[in-house]
Each structure stands twice: as C-alpha cells, then as structure tokens.
Coordinates of C-alpha atoms in Angstrom, one line a residue:
Chain T
X10 CA 45.7 -28.7 -24.9
X11 CA 43.7 -27.3 -27.7
X12 CA 41.3 -30.1 -27.6
X13 CA 40.9 -29.7 -23.9
X14 CA 40.1 -26.0 -24.3
X15 CA 37.7 -26.8 -27.2
X16 CA 35.9 -29.3 -25.1
X17 CA 35.5 -27.0 -22.2
X18 CA 34.1 -24.2 -24.4
X19 CA 31.8 -26.6 -26.2
X20 CA 30.8 -28.1 -22.9
X21 CA 29.8 -24.7 -21.7
X22 CA 28.0 -23.7 -24.9
X23 CA 26.1 -27.0 -25.0
X24 CA 24.6 -26.2 -21.6
X25 CA 21.9 -24.3 -23.5
X26 CA 18.4 -25.5 -22.3
X27 CA 16.5 -27.7 -24.8
X28 CA 13.2 -25.9 -25.1
X29 CA 11.6 -22.9 -23.5
X30 CA 8.9 -25.2 -22.2
X31 CA 11.5 -27.2 -20.2
X32 CA 12.9 -24.0 -18.7
X33 CA 9.5 -22.6 -18.0
X34 CA 8.2 -25.6 -16.2
X35 CA 11.1 -26.2 -13.9
X36 CA 10.7 -23.7 -11.2
X37 CA 11.4 -20.3 -12.7
X38 CA 9.3 -18.0 -10.5
X39 CA 6.2 -17.0 -12.5
X40 CA 4.1 -14.1 -11.2
X41 CA 0.8 -15.7 -12.1
X42 CA 0.1 -19.1 -13.3
X43 CA -1.8 -19.4 -16.5
X44 CA -4.9 -20.8 -14.8
X45 CA -5.0 -17.7 -12.5
X46 CA -4.8 -15.4 -15.4
X47 CA -7.5 -17.4 -17.2
X48 CA -9.9 -17.2 -14.3
X49 CA -9.2 -13.5 -14.0
X50 CA -9.8 -12.8 -17.7
X51 CA -12.8 -15.3 -17.9
X52 CA -14.3 -15.6 -14.4
X53 CA -16.9 -18.3 -14.2
X54 CA -20.2 -17.8 -12.4
X55 CA -20.0 -14.2 -11.5
X56 CA -23.2 -12.9 -10.1
X57 CA -25.7 -12.9 -7.3
X58 CA -28.7 -14.8 -6.2
X59 CA -31.4 -13.4 -4.1
X60 CA -30.1 -14.0 -0.6
X61 CA -33.5 -14.1 0.9
X62 CA -34.4 -17.0 -1.3
X63 CA -35.0 -20.3 0.6
X64 CA -32.7 -22.3 -1.6
X65 CA -29.8 -20.0 -1.4
X66 CA -26.9 -20.1 1.1
X67 CA -24.6 -17.1 1.2
X68 CA -21.1 -17.0 2.6
X69 CA -19.5 -13.6 3.1
X70 CA -16.0 -13.8 4.5
X71 CA -12.9 -11.6 4.7
X72 CA -12.5 -8.0 5.4
X73 CA -11.8 -4.9 3.3
X74 CA -9.1 -3.9 5.7
X75 CA -7.2 -7.1 4.8
X76 CA -7.8 -6.4 1.1
X77 CA -9.9 -9.6 0.5
X78 CA -13.7 -10.0 0.6
X79 CA -15.4 -13.0 -0.9
X80 CA -19.1 -13.6 -1.3
X81 CA -20.0 -17.2 -2.4
X82 CA -23.6 -18.2 -3.0
X83 CA -25.0 -21.7 -3.5
X84 CA -28.4 -22.8 -4.7
X85 CA -29.3 -26.1 -3.3
X86 CA -32.0 -28.6 -4.4
X87 CA -33.8 -29.3 -1.1
X88 CA -34.7 -32.9 -1.9
X89 CA -31.4 -34.2 -3.0
X90 CA -29.1 -31.9 -1.0
X91 CA -27.1 -31.2 -4.1
X92 CA -25.8 -27.9 -5.1
X93 CA -27.3 -27.0 -8.4
X94 CA -25.8 -23.6 -9.0
X95 CA -23.2 -21.3 -7.5
X96 CA -22.0 -17.8 -8.0
X97 CA -19.5 -15.5 -6.5
X98 CA -18.3 -11.9 -6.1
X99 CA -14.8 -11.0 -4.8
X100 CA -12.9 -8.0 -3.8
X101 CA -9.3 -9.0 -3.9
X102 CA -6.2 -9.7 -5.9
X103 CA -6.1 -12.0 -8.9
X104 CA -5.4 -15.0 -6.9
X105 CA -8.4 -14.4 -4.7
X106 CA -10.6 -13.9 -7.7
X107 CA -9.3 -17.1 -9.2
X108 CA -9.7 -19.1 -6.0
X109 CA -13.3 -18.1 -5.6
X110 CA -14.1 -18.7 -9.2
X111 CA -12.6 -22.1 -9.0
X112 CA -14.5 -22.8 -5.8
X113 CA -17.8 -22.1 -7.6
X114 CA -16.9 -24.5 -10.4
X115 CA -16.0 -27.2 -8.0
X116 CA -19.1 -27.0 -5.8
X117 CA -21.5 -27.2 -8.6
X118 CA -23.2 -30.6 -8.8
X119 CA -21.8 -31.9 -5.5
X120 CA -23.6 -32.6 -2.2
X121 CA -23.3 -30.3 0.6
X122 CA -21.4 -32.8 2.8
X123 CA -18.9 -33.3 -0.1
X124 CA -18.1 -29.7 -0.6
X125 CA -17.2 -29.3 3.1
X126 CA -14.2 -31.6 2.3
X127 CA -12.8 -29.3 -0.3
X128 CA -9.4 -28.2 1.2
X129 CA -7.6 -24.9 0.5
X130 CA -4.5 -26.9 -0.4
X131 CA -6.3 -28.5 -3.3
X132 CA -7.3 -25.1 -4.6
X133 CA -3.8 -23.7 -4.1
X134 CA -2.3 -26.6 -5.9
X135 CA -4.6 -26.4 -8.9
X136 CA -3.8 -22.7 -9.3
X137 CA -0.1 -23.1 -8.4
X138 CA -0.5 -20.3 -5.8
X139 CA 2.8 -19.1 -4.4
X140 CA 3.1 -19.4 -0.6
X141 CA 2.3 -15.7 -0.1
X142 CA -1.1 -16.2 -1.7
X143 CA -2.2 -19.2 0.2
X144 CA -4.6 -17.1 2.4
X145 CA -6.7 -16.6 -0.8
X146 CA -7.3 -20.3 -1.1
X147 CA -8.1 -20.4 2.7
X148 CA -10.6 -17.7 2.3
X149 CA -12.2 -19.6 -0.6
X150 CA -12.5 -22.7 1.6
X151 CA -14.0 -20.6 4.4
X152 CA -16.5 -19.0 1.9
X153 CA -17.7 -22.5 0.9
X154 CA -18.2 -23.5 4.5
X155 CA -19.9 -20.3 5.4
X156 CA -22.3 -20.6 2.4
X157 CA -23.2 -24.2 3.5
X158 CA -23.7 -23.1 7.1
X159 CA -25.9 -20.2 6.1
X160 CA -28.1 -22.6 4.1
X161 CA -28.3 -25.0 7.0
X162 CA -29.1 -22.2 9.4
X163 CA -32.0 -21.1 7.2
X164 CA -33.4 -24.7 7.2
X165 CA -33.0 -25.4 10.8
X166 CA -35.2 -22.5 11.8
Chain A
X21 CA 45.3 -20.3 -36.4
X22 CA 44.0 -22.0 -33.2
X23 CA 41.1 -19.5 -32.9
X24 CA 40.0 -20.3 -36.4
X25 CA 39.8 -24.0 -35.6
X26 CA 37.9 -23.2 -32.5
X27 CA 35.4 -21.1 -34.4
X28 CA 34.8 -23.7 -37.0
X29 CA 34.3 -26.4 -34.5
X30 CA 31.9 -24.3 -32.5
X31 CA 29.8 -23.3 -35.4
X32 CA 29.3 -26.9 -36.4
X33 CA 28.2 -28.1 -33.0
X34 CA 26.2 -25.3 -31.3
X35 CA 22.7 -25.2 -32.6
X36 CA 21.4 -21.9 -33.9
X37 CA 18.7 -20.3 -31.6
X38 CA 15.3 -20.9 -33.0
X39 CA 13.1 -17.9 -33.7
X40 CA 10.8 -18.8 -30.8
X41 CA 13.6 -18.5 -28.2
X42 CA 15.5 -15.3 -28.1
X43 CA 17.9 -15.8 -25.2
X44 CA 20.5 -13.0 -25.1
X45 CA 23.6 -15.1 -24.5
X46 CA 27.0 -15.5 -26.2
X47 CA 28.1 -19.2 -26.4
X48 CA 31.5 -18.3 -24.9
X49 CA 30.1 -16.4 -22.0
X50 CA 30.2 -18.0 -18.5
X51 CA 27.0 -16.1 -17.9
X52 CA 25.3 -19.0 -19.7
X53 CA 24.7 -20.4 -16.3
X54 CA 22.6 -17.4 -15.3
X55 CA 19.1 -18.1 -16.3
X56 CA 17.4 -15.4 -18.4
X57 CA 13.6 -15.5 -18.3
X58 CA 12.3 -17.0 -21.5
X59 CA 10.9 -14.0 -23.4
X60 CA 8.9 -15.3 -26.4
X61 CA 8.1 -12.9 -29.0
X62 CA 6.3 -14.0 -32.1
X63 CA 3.8 -12.4 -34.5
X64 CA 1.1 -12.6 -31.9
X65 CA 2.6 -10.5 -29.2
X66 CA 4.8 -11.0 -26.2
X67 CA 4.5 -13.6 -23.5
X68 CA 6.4 -13.3 -20.2
X69 CA 5.7 -14.3 -16.6
X70 CA 2.5 -16.0 -17.5
X71 CA 1.0 -13.0 -19.2
X72 CA 0.3 -12.5 -22.9
X73 CA 0.1 -9.0 -24.3
X74 CA -0.2 -7.7 -27.9
X75 CA 2.9 -5.6 -27.8
X76 CA 5.1 -3.5 -25.6
X77 CA 3.0 -1.7 -23.0
X78 CA 2.5 2.0 -22.8
X79 CA 4.9 3.4 -20.4
X80 CA 3.2 5.5 -17.7
X81 CA 5.6 4.9 -14.8
X82 CA 7.8 7.9 -15.1
X83 CA 8.4 8.1 -11.3
X84 CA 10.0 4.7 -11.4
X85 CA 12.4 5.7 -14.1
X86 CA 12.4 7.6 -17.4
X87 CA 13.7 6.8 -20.9
X88 CA 17.0 8.4 -21.7
X89 CA 16.6 11.4 -24.0
X90 CA 18.3 10.7 -27.2
X91 CA 20.2 14.0 -27.0
X92 CA 21.6 12.8 -23.7
X93 CA 22.7 9.5 -25.2
X94 CA 24.5 11.4 -28.0
X95 CA 26.4 13.4 -25.4
X96 CA 27.4 10.2 -23.5
X97 CA 28.6 8.0 -26.4
X98 CA 32.0 9.5 -27.1
X99 CA 33.0 9.0 -23.5
X100 CA 32.4 5.3 -23.9
X101 CA 34.0 4.8 -27.3
X102 CA 36.9 7.3 -27.8
X103 CA 37.3 9.7 -24.9
X104 CA 37.2 6.9 -22.3
X105 CA 39.9 8.0 -19.9
X106 CA 39.6 8.1 -16.1
X107 CA 39.0 11.6 -15.0
X108 CA 41.4 11.2 -12.1
X109 CA 44.3 10.3 -14.4
X110 CA 46.5 13.3 -14.1
X111 CA 49.2 12.4 -16.5
X112 CA 47.7 12.2 -20.0
X113 CA 45.2 13.7 -22.4
X114 CA 42.7 10.9 -21.8
X115 CA 42.5 11.9 -18.1
X116 CA 42.4 15.6 -18.8
X117 CA 39.6 15.6 -21.3
X118 CA 37.6 13.2 -19.1
X119 CA 38.1 15.5 -16.2
X120 CA 37.1 18.5 -18.3
X121 CA 33.9 16.7 -19.3
X122 CA 33.0 15.8 -15.6
X123 CA 33.6 19.4 -14.5
X124 CA 31.5 20.8 -17.3
X125 CA 28.7 18.4 -16.4
X126 CA 29.1 19.5 -12.7
X127 CA 28.5 23.0 -13.7
X128 CA 25.3 22.1 -15.6
X129 CA 23.9 20.2 -12.7
X130 CA 24.7 23.1 -10.3
X131 CA 23.2 25.7 -12.7
X132 CA 19.9 23.9 -12.5
X133 CA 19.6 24.3 -8.7
X134 CA 21.3 27.7 -8.5
X135 CA 24.4 26.4 -6.6
X136 CA 28.1 26.5 -7.3
X137 CA 29.8 23.6 -9.1
X138 CA 32.0 23.2 -6.0
X139 CA 29.0 22.1 -4.0
X140 CA 28.1 19.2 -6.3
X141 CA 29.4 15.7 -5.5
X142 CA 28.7 12.9 -8.0
X143 CA 27.4 9.7 -6.4
X144 CA 25.7 6.5 -7.8
X145 CA 22.2 7.9 -7.3
X146 CA 19.8 9.5 -4.9
X147 CA 19.8 6.5 -2.5
X148 CA 23.5 6.9 -2.0
X149 CA 23.2 10.6 -1.6
X150 CA 20.5 10.1 1.0
X151 CA 22.6 7.7 2.9
X152 CA 25.6 10.1 2.9
X153 CA 23.4 13.0 4.0
X154 CA 21.6 11.3 6.8
X155 CA 24.2 8.9 8.3
X156 CA 27.2 11.1 7.3
X157 CA 25.9 14.3 9.0
X158 CA 24.7 12.6 12.1
X159 CA 27.9 10.7 12.6
X160 CA 30.0 13.8 12.0
X161 CA 28.1 15.8 14.6
X162 CA 27.3 12.8 16.9
X163 CA 28.8 14.4 20.0
X164 CA 26.5 17.4 20.1
X165 CA 23.5 16.3 18.0
X166 CA 21.5 13.3 18.7
X167 CA 18.1 14.0 17.1
X168 CA 16.8 13.8 13.5
X169 CA 13.4 14.9 12.2
X170 CA 11.9 13.4 9.1
X171 CA 8.4 12.6 7.8
X172 CA 6.4 9.5 7.5
X173 CA 6.1 9.7 3.7
X174 CA 9.8 9.7 2.9
X175 CA 11.5 7.4 0.5
X176 CA 12.5 4.0 1.9
X177 CA 16.2 4.8 1.9
X178 CA 15.7 7.7 4.1
X179 CA 13.5 5.9 6.5
X180 CA 15.9 3.0 6.5
X181 CA 18.9 5.1 7.2
X182 CA 17.0 6.8 10.1
X183 CA 16.1 3.3 11.5
X184 CA 19.8 2.5 11.3
X185 CA 20.6 5.6 13.2
X186 CA 18.0 4.6 15.8
X187 CA 19.8 1.3 16.3
X188 CA 22.9 3.2 16.9
X189 CA 21.2 5.2 19.7
X190 CA 20.1 8.4 17.9
X191 CA 16.5 9.6 18.3
X192 CA 14.3 10.1 15.3
X193 CA 11.0 11.9 15.0
X194 CA 8.8 10.8 12.2
X195 CA 6.4 13.7 11.6
X196 CA 2.9 12.8 10.6
X197 CA 1.5 14.6 7.5
X198 CA -1.9 16.1 6.9
X199 CA -4.5 14.2 4.8
X200 CA -3.4 16.1 1.8
X201 CA 0.2 14.9 2.2
X202 CA 1.8 18.2 3.2
X203 CA 3.9 18.6 6.4
X204 CA 2.3 20.4 9.3
X205 CA 4.6 23.4 9.8
X206 CA 3.5 23.9 13.4
X207 CA 4.3 20.3 14.3
X208 CA 7.7 20.7 12.7
X209 CA 8.4 23.8 14.7
X210 CA 7.5 22.2 18.0
X211 CA 9.5 19.1 17.2
X212 CA 12.8 20.9 16.8
X213 CA 15.0 20.5 19.9
X214 CA 18.4 22.0 20.8
X215 CA 20.1 18.7 19.8
X216 CA 18.4 18.4 16.5
X217 CA 21.1 17.7 13.9
X218 CA 19.0 17.4 10.7
X219 CA 15.6 17.8 9.2
X220 CA 14.9 15.8 6.2
X221 CA 11.8 16.4 4.0
X222 CA 11.5 15.2 0.4
X223 CA 10.6 17.9 -2.0
X224 CA 8.3 16.0 -4.3
X225 CA 6.9 12.7 -3.1
X226 CA 7.5 9.8 -5.4
X227 CA 4.3 8.0 -4.7
X228 CA 1.7 10.8 -4.5
X229 CA 3.5 13.7 -6.2
X230 CA 2.8 16.4 -3.6
X231 CA 5.2 19.3 -3.4
X232 CA 6.2 20.2 0.1
X233 CA 6.4 23.9 1.1
X234 CA 10.2 24.0 1.0
X235 CA 10.5 27.7 1.4
X236 CA 8.5 27.7 4.6
X237 CA 10.4 24.7 6.0
X238 CA 13.7 26.3 5.1
X239 CA 12.7 29.4 7.0
X240 CA 11.9 27.4 10.1
X241 CA 15.2 25.5 9.9
X242 CA 17.1 28.8 9.4
X243 CA 15.4 30.2 12.5
X244 CA 16.5 27.3 14.6
X245 CA 19.8 26.9 12.8
X246 CA 19.2 23.3 11.9
X247 CA 20.5 21.9 8.6
X248 CA 17.8 21.0 6.0
X249 CA 18.3 18.0 3.8
X250 CA 15.9 17.3 1.0
X251 CA 15.5 14.4 -1.4
X252 CA 14.9 16.1 -4.7
X253 CA 15.1 13.1 -6.9
X254 CA 11.6 13.6 -8.3
X255 CA 11.7 17.3 -8.2
X256 CA 14.9 18.1 -10.2
X257 CA 14.2 19.5 -13.6
X258 CA 10.5 19.4 -13.0
X259 CA 9.9 22.3 -10.6
X260 CA 12.2 25.3 -10.1
X261 CA 14.7 24.7 -7.3
X262 CA 16.7 27.4 -5.7
X263 CA 18.9 26.2 -2.8
X264 CA 19.4 29.7 -1.5
X265 CA 15.7 30.6 -1.4
X266 CA 14.8 27.3 0.2
X267 CA 17.8 27.4 2.6
X268 CA 18.7 23.9 1.8
X269 CA 22.0 22.5 3.2
X270 CA 22.0 19.1 1.5
X271 CA 20.1 17.8 -1.5
X272 CA 19.9 14.4 -3.2
X273 CA 19.6 14.3 -6.9
X274 CA 19.0 11.4 -9.3
X275 CA 19.9 11.1 -13.0
X276 CA 17.4 8.5 -14.2
X277 CA 14.3 10.5 -13.3
X278 CA 15.1 13.4 -15.6
X279 CA 15.7 11.4 -18.8
X280 CA 19.3 10.8 -17.9
X281 CA 21.3 7.6 -17.4
X282 CA 20.8 5.2 -14.6
X283 CA 23.5 4.7 -12.0
X284 CA 24.4 8.4 -11.4
X285 CA 23.2 11.0 -9.0
X286 CA 24.6 13.9 -7.1
X287 CA 24.7 15.4 -3.6
X288 CA 24.5 19.1 -3.1
X289 CA 26.5 20.1 -0.1
X290 CA 26.3 23.8 1.0
X291 CA 29.6 25.6 1.4
X292 CA 28.4 28.7 3.1
X293 CA 27.7 27.9 5.9
X294 CA 29.7 24.7 5.5
X295 CA 28.0 21.4 6.3
X296 CA 30.3 18.5 7.0
X297 CA 29.6 14.8 6.6
X298 CA 31.5 11.7 7.4
X299 CA 32.2 9.9 4.1
X300 CA 30.4 6.5 3.6
X301 CA 32.9 5.3 0.9
X302 CA 36.5 5.3 1.8
X303 CA 39.2 5.3 -0.8
X304 CA 41.3 7.6 -2.8
X305 CA 39.6 10.8 -1.7
X306 CA 37.8 11.6 -5.0
X307 CA 35.0 14.1 -5.0
X308 CA 36.5 16.2 -2.2
X309 CA 37.0 13.2 0.0
X310 CA 33.2 12.7 0.4
X311 CA 32.8 10.0 -2.1
X312 CA 35.8 8.0 -3.2
X313 CA 35.7 6.0 -6.4
X314 CA 36.2 6.7 -10.0
X315 CA 33.5 9.2 -11.2
X316 CA 31.9 7.5 -14.2
X317 CA 32.5 10.1 -16.9
X318 CA 29.9 9.0 -19.5
X319 CA 27.2 8.9 -16.8
X320 CA 28.2 12.2 -15.3
X321 CA 28.2 13.8 -18.8
X322 CA 24.7 12.3 -19.4
X323 CA 23.5 13.7 -16.1
X324 CA 24.9 17.1 -17.0
X325 CA 23.3 17.0 -20.5
X326 CA 20.0 16.0 -18.9
X327 CA 20.1 18.9 -16.5
X328 CA 20.9 21.3 -19.3
X329 CA 18.0 20.0 -21.3
X330 CA 15.7 20.2 -18.2
X331 CA 16.6 23.8 -17.7
X332 CA 15.7 24.7 -21.2
X333 CA 12.5 22.7 -21.4
X334 CA 11.1 22.7 -17.9
X335 CA 8.4 25.2 -18.6
X336 CA 7.3 23.7 -21.9
X337 CA 7.3 20.2 -20.4
X338 CA 5.3 21.4 -17.4
X339 CA 2.6 23.0 -19.5
X340 CA 2.3 20.0 -21.7
X341 CA 2.2 17.5 -18.9
X342 CA -0.4 19.5 -17.0
X343 CA -2.7 19.3 -20.0
X344 CA -2.1 15.6 -20.3
X345 CA -2.8 15.1 -16.6
X346 CA -6.1 16.9 -16.9
X347 CA -7.0 14.8 -19.9
X348 CA -6.3 11.6 -18.0
X349 CA -8.2 12.6 -14.9
X350 CA -11.2 14.0 -16.6
X351 CA -11.3 11.1 -19.1
X352 CA -11.5 8.7 -16.2
X353 CA -13.9 10.8 -14.1
X354 CA -16.3 11.1 -16.9
X355 CA -16.8 7.4 -17.2
X356 CA -16.6 6.2 -13.6
X357 CA -17.3 7.5 -10.2
X358 CA -15.7 6.7 -6.9
X359 CA -12.3 8.0 -8.0
X360 CA -10.2 9.7 -5.4
X361 CA -7.0 11.6 -6.0
X362 CA -4.5 10.8 -3.3
X363 CA -2.6 13.9 -2.0
X364 CA -3.1 17.6 -2.4
X365 CA -4.7 18.5 -5.7
X366 CA -3.2 22.0 -5.5
X367 CA 0.4 21.5 -4.4
X368 CA 1.3 18.6 -6.6
X369 CA 3.6 17.9 -9.5
X370 CA 1.5 17.4 -12.6
X371 CA 3.3 14.4 -13.9
X372 CA 2.4 12.2 -11.0
X373 CA -1.3 11.2 -10.7
X374 CA -2.1 8.8 -7.9
X375 CA -5.7 7.6 -8.0
X376 CA -7.7 5.3 -5.8
X377 CA -10.8 3.5 -7.2
X378 CA -13.3 2.6 -4.7
X379 CA -14.5 -1.0 -4.4
X380 CA -11.7 -2.3 -6.6
X381 CA -8.6 -4.0 -5.3
X382 CA -5.3 -2.6 -6.6
X383 CA -3.4 -5.8 -7.4
X384 CA -6.3 -7.2 -9.5
X385 CA -6.6 -3.9 -11.3
X386 CA -2.9 -4.0 -12.1
X387 CA -3.3 -7.5 -13.3
X388 CA -5.8 -6.4 -15.9
X389 CA -3.7 -3.3 -16.9
X390 CA -0.8 -5.2 -18.3
X391 CA -0.9 -3.2 -21.5
X392 CA -0.2 -0.1 -19.6
X393 CA 3.0 0.1 -17.5
X394 CA 1.8 1.7 -14.3
X395 CA 2.5 1.1 -10.7
X396 CA 0.6 0.7 -7.5
X397 CA 2.3 2.9 -5.0
X398 CA 6.1 2.9 -5.4
X399 CA 8.4 0.4 -7.1
X400 CA 10.3 -0.2 -3.9
X401 CA 7.2 -1.3 -2.0
X402 CA 5.6 -3.3 -4.8
X403 CA 7.5 -6.4 -3.8
X404 CA 5.9 -6.6 -0.4
X405 CA 2.1 -7.0 0.0
X406 CA 1.4 -4.4 2.6
X407 CA -0.6 -1.4 1.5
X408 CA 1.6 1.6 0.8
X409 CA 2.9 3.3 4.0
X410 CA 2.6 6.6 2.2
X411 CA -1.1 6.2 1.8
X412 CA -1.5 5.0 5.3
X413 CA 0.3 8.1 6.5
X414 CA -2.3 10.2 4.6
X415 CA -4.9 8.6 6.8
X416 CA -6.5 6.8 3.8
X417 CA -9.0 4.1 4.8
X418 CA -7.5 0.6 4.8
X419 CA -9.7 -0.6 1.9
X420 CA -8.8 2.4 -0.2
X421 CA -5.1 2.0 0.6
X422 CA -5.1 -1.2 -1.3
X423 CA -6.5 0.3 -4.4
X424 CA -4.1 3.0 -5.6
X425 CA -2.6 3.3 -9.0
X426 CA 0.1 5.8 -9.9
X427 CA 0.2 7.2 -13.4
X428 CA 3.5 8.9 -14.4
X429 CA 3.3 11.2 -17.3
X430 CA 6.6 12.6 -18.8
X431 CA 8.2 14.4 -21.7
X432 CA 7.6 11.6 -24.2
X433 CA 4.0 10.8 -23.3
X434 CA 1.6 11.3 -26.1
X435 CA -2.1 12.1 -26.1
X436 CA -2.9 8.7 -27.7
X437 CA -1.2 7.0 -24.9
X438 CA -3.3 8.9 -22.4
X439 CA -6.5 8.1 -24.2
X440 CA -5.7 4.5 -24.4
X441 CA -4.8 4.4 -20.7
X442 CA -8.1 6.0 -19.9
X443 CA -9.9 3.4 -22.0
X444 CA -8.1 0.5 -20.5
X445 CA -8.5 1.7 -16.9
X446 CA -12.2 2.4 -17.3
X447 CA -12.8 -1.0 -18.8
X448 CA -10.9 -2.9 -16.1
X449 CA -12.5 -0.9 -13.2
X450 CA -15.9 -1.5 -14.6
X451 CA -15.2 -5.2 -15.0
X452 CA -13.8 -5.5 -11.5
X453 CA -16.7 -3.6 -10.0
X454 CA -19.0 -6.2 -11.5
X455 CA -17.1 -8.8 -9.6
X456 CA -17.0 -6.8 -6.4
X457 CA -19.3 -7.6 -3.5
X458 CA -18.6 -4.2 -1.9
X459 CA -19.8 -2.4 -5.0
X460 CA -22.9 -4.5 -4.9
X461 CA -23.5 -3.6 -1.3
X462 CA -22.9 0.0 -2.0
X463 CA -25.4 0.0 -4.8
X464 CA -27.9 -1.6 -2.5
X465 CA -27.4 1.2 0.0
X466 CA -25.7 -0.8 2.7
X467 CA -23.1 1.1 4.7
X468 CA -20.0 -1.0 4.4
X469 CA -18.4 0.4 7.5
X470 CA -21.2 -0.8 9.6
X471 CA -20.7 -4.5 8.8
X472 CA -19.0 -6.7 11.2
X473 CA -16.5 -8.6 9.2
X474 CA -15.3 -12.1 10.2
X475 CA -11.6 -11.6 10.5
X476 CA -9.2 -14.4 9.8

C-alpha cells in the first residue's frame, strides 16, 4: 500500500519536463518568434532608392486603414535580369516588418522570374508566424510581385 | 513514520531544479500537469515569450491594475492568518470579528463616495457590479421599462450586458460621443423615452481617461426620473465623487484600481429613492439578497483600507500625478512631432495619458517598448487585433486608431520612471519612423489621404 502510494507520488513528481528548451519548442504559444524579434531589432535593408531611377522597381501595397503598408524596392541589373539590391519601408506590426525585411533578404541576387515564385507560406514558416499574422506574409509576397511588375512596366514603355 | 519514509524516498529521486529553470511547482501538487511558462532569469536579464529584457519593466499601466499599497496589505494579513472566520457565522467569535471587519470596511468605502454603508454591496469586482446593475435593473422593471441608454465608449462588460439584453428583446441606444470623448448632453436628452429604464455612462474612461460631466447627466436623469448607473472603477479615489450631487442611483466600484486587492469590488445602490435589482447570484441571501456568497473578509478589509487611504491622499496624489503627466507629455513633445492626445485635454484624469504617434503602428511600437509596461488601448481589447472601439467612437482616423499607447501614472510612479519612459518612447518612435513609408511620403509632401491604396 505504501509502495503503491510512493510510486504514484514519485510518478507524478517525475513528470517534470527535462529541459526548458524541450518545453519551449513543443508548442507553448510564443508571442513573437525569435526571428521576428531579431528582424525588428535589426531590420535588414531599410531605406529608399530613387523611384524614378530606370533600374528601380517599386511595390507599394496595403492600406493605412488596415494597419499595414509595405514599400519594397528592387534594383535590377538590366543585362542579367538579376536583382542586385533591395530595400524596404513598412508601416505595420512586428510581423509585417519582419516579413518585408525577410523578403528583401530573399530577393537579393535572384532573377526576377525566380522571386515571383516566393510564396507567403514560405515566409510565414521561416518566421513561425501565427495564423492571425499570415496576412503580413501575404502582403510581403504582394509587395515583391508589385515591385517586379513596376520594373517591367517601366521597361515595356 | 510513513511520511518520513516518503520524504526520504522523494528527496533521493526527484532532481533539484537547476538555477536556469525556476518553475514554481511543488512535487506533490497535481498542478504539475499545468504548464507554467518557462521564465528564465539569470544574471543577464529575463527572457519570456521570445523577448529578452534587462530586468523587470517599468510599470506604467495603472489603468489595467495597480500594485497593492503595503499599508493595505498590512490591514489584510490578520484576516488570512488569525482572524479567518466567515463573516456570516453567527455563533462564534471568529464570525463576529470577521463581520465587524467587513462592516467597518463597508463604512470606509461608503465614506469615500458620500453614501451610507447600507447602500454598499460587496461583489467580486466592477464587472460583476456592472452586470448586476444593467441586467438586474432591467429584468426587475421589465414589464414597464424596455429601453437602455449607454455610450459607445463604455467598458466591454457594460456593452456586452447591453448586447445580452438586446438578445432578450430590450432596446438599447448607444450614444455617440464628441471627438473629445464627452457625451453630447443634447443627444442624451433627446434619446430618453418614457420607457427608458436605465442610463449608463462611465465616469472616467479606462482607455482615454476623459471625465464625463456626471453632474449635468445626473440632472437630466433626475428631470426625466430615469435611474443613472455609472461605472466608477477608474474614478474611485482619484476624483471626488458625491452620489447625491451627481444623482447617481447605481455605481460600480473596483478594488484593484485604487491600490487594493484584486477580486473585490462593490456596488452602490441608492436607498432613497430605492432602486431595485434582480440578483444575478442566487444563494443564502448575503449582502441584502443582492449578491449571495461569502463575503471575502480579507479582500473587503483591503478594499476598505484602500478607500480610507484614497480619501486621505487623493489631493496629494492628484497634484503629484499631474506634474508627472506634464513631464511625460512635454518630454515626448519636445523631441518628436505628430503626437496627438486622444480625448479631451481639459476634462481628463491626469493619470491616464493616451497618445497617438502619427506614421507609426501601435503594435510595432509596443514590441519595441518591452522595457516599459504600457498598453495599447485597453487590456480587454488587446487580445483581438481590431483597433480600439473607443478610439473609433472618437472619430479618430483609421490609421491613427492603430497607433495609440496608453500611459498610466499612479501613486508609486517616480520621476526617473517617467524620464526613462520618455527616452525609450522617443527612441522607438524615431526608429519606426525611419522604417515607415508613410513618414517618408509625409516628408516629401505627398498627401497620404489622396493615394488610392490597393486593398487586399
């Protein structure tokens, strides 16, 4: 009887989790993933290019009423069709800033056709965005597409 | 004998918690299954929810809750440890002394609002008091009175109770407010109908801090003989309240907003002329049959002590907090432009400063202000992502509605905390404006309102 009781108590006691890392990784809801916080504290490629420049494509998406506006600019090398530089500015929550910052990182050095294949789900996965913030990654994808389209419009005229 | 064996066996097998993890759990407790968020505290600061900060944040969120005044805690402790009787126990000393303590606390609460102790009912908080007032009054008078008037800027519990009444078939008028947050008295006058059973207007708004003209509203209600209910959770102990001058019939009070304990509040119910409610909690008929359930003596004693302190220190606190508020506002305005104060600058409580920063989004600003505990709008709406309904009711532009920060200053806030909050706010706002395309457009002279945005 005593052994039974002891085992039960010990059994309960030993249900302590092994390490904080194990607990942290397995689905306890975090407000912001470390990567989002990192992008927020150290955003990459903030800035502006001259939008009248021939090499620059500008994508401006979103609306202040929705609480999210993203401006993504790409500088393209005319001969190779590669994106040599990118920069962004965002009015939005931490996830929006992180999504657009990440987008500028990913488009650099790629060809324009390639970046059109970047999907919002990839951005969301990389940043571990919660479902409620998926629209931020969608906006980032739209911004990339808009920037590419703007560049192409300039060159088709 | 057996317990000693158990203790030895356990000590040998269960590992000691390492210094990195400090999980507050007792090995015997079945609450072991409830996961406590890992809260790592080492020499380099605190890490929680993916955010690392150097130490505990400065607390500037007094509208959400306030720290318990040590003097209040001193008054409460004996009722937990030695005088722990149930105040409704009639037969022994423990009950008698507990009842005496509750009655004396009741007298202190009533003194602060110029009411009689017989008019105070202890509840679990202002939310419960609001529920009792709104639903209780309308259910009691449901045969004759079918209409309720309230404002668009009320606390969620008031709005939700009204919505519930609407589902039951009552009619509710949600009065709009002027851009400064005050109720339009003419509109109130014209909305009152012969079958209006209740007017509910909160005295001090929890989000923007505006003080409604209660005396004028009370006069209008007296003229039309309609009971006036007010949610005074944020007002108690901070501005002078007189239920007779303001002609208030029902008032909700909260303990944890005036440096008292959490979990206690009160409802003021006028006796002359008597207002009747249908109880929401059925049971043994405690608290005059209005709110059954054991009155938590230590909490009531704490509430009473907090009210007594508030009465003594209201003027001093108000002066001090006004000075701090000016320091905060001027400090921020000196360094950055595009700062808007939400709500009337004249008729407002000094300890609540709600600011909007143009071209900067609120959530991202909050993310950067982790070393200062502030809130965007109210705690009850921060879980959802919609812009605060209070700001929308003020007619604030949609893009500004997303950017508000509410600073709460209280009795224990110091000048150093204000200065540091100013410094951090200015730094974050400047950083986010660097990132903001709207600020860039503004600097270039483009009118943002004229742009056609591609909606999603």
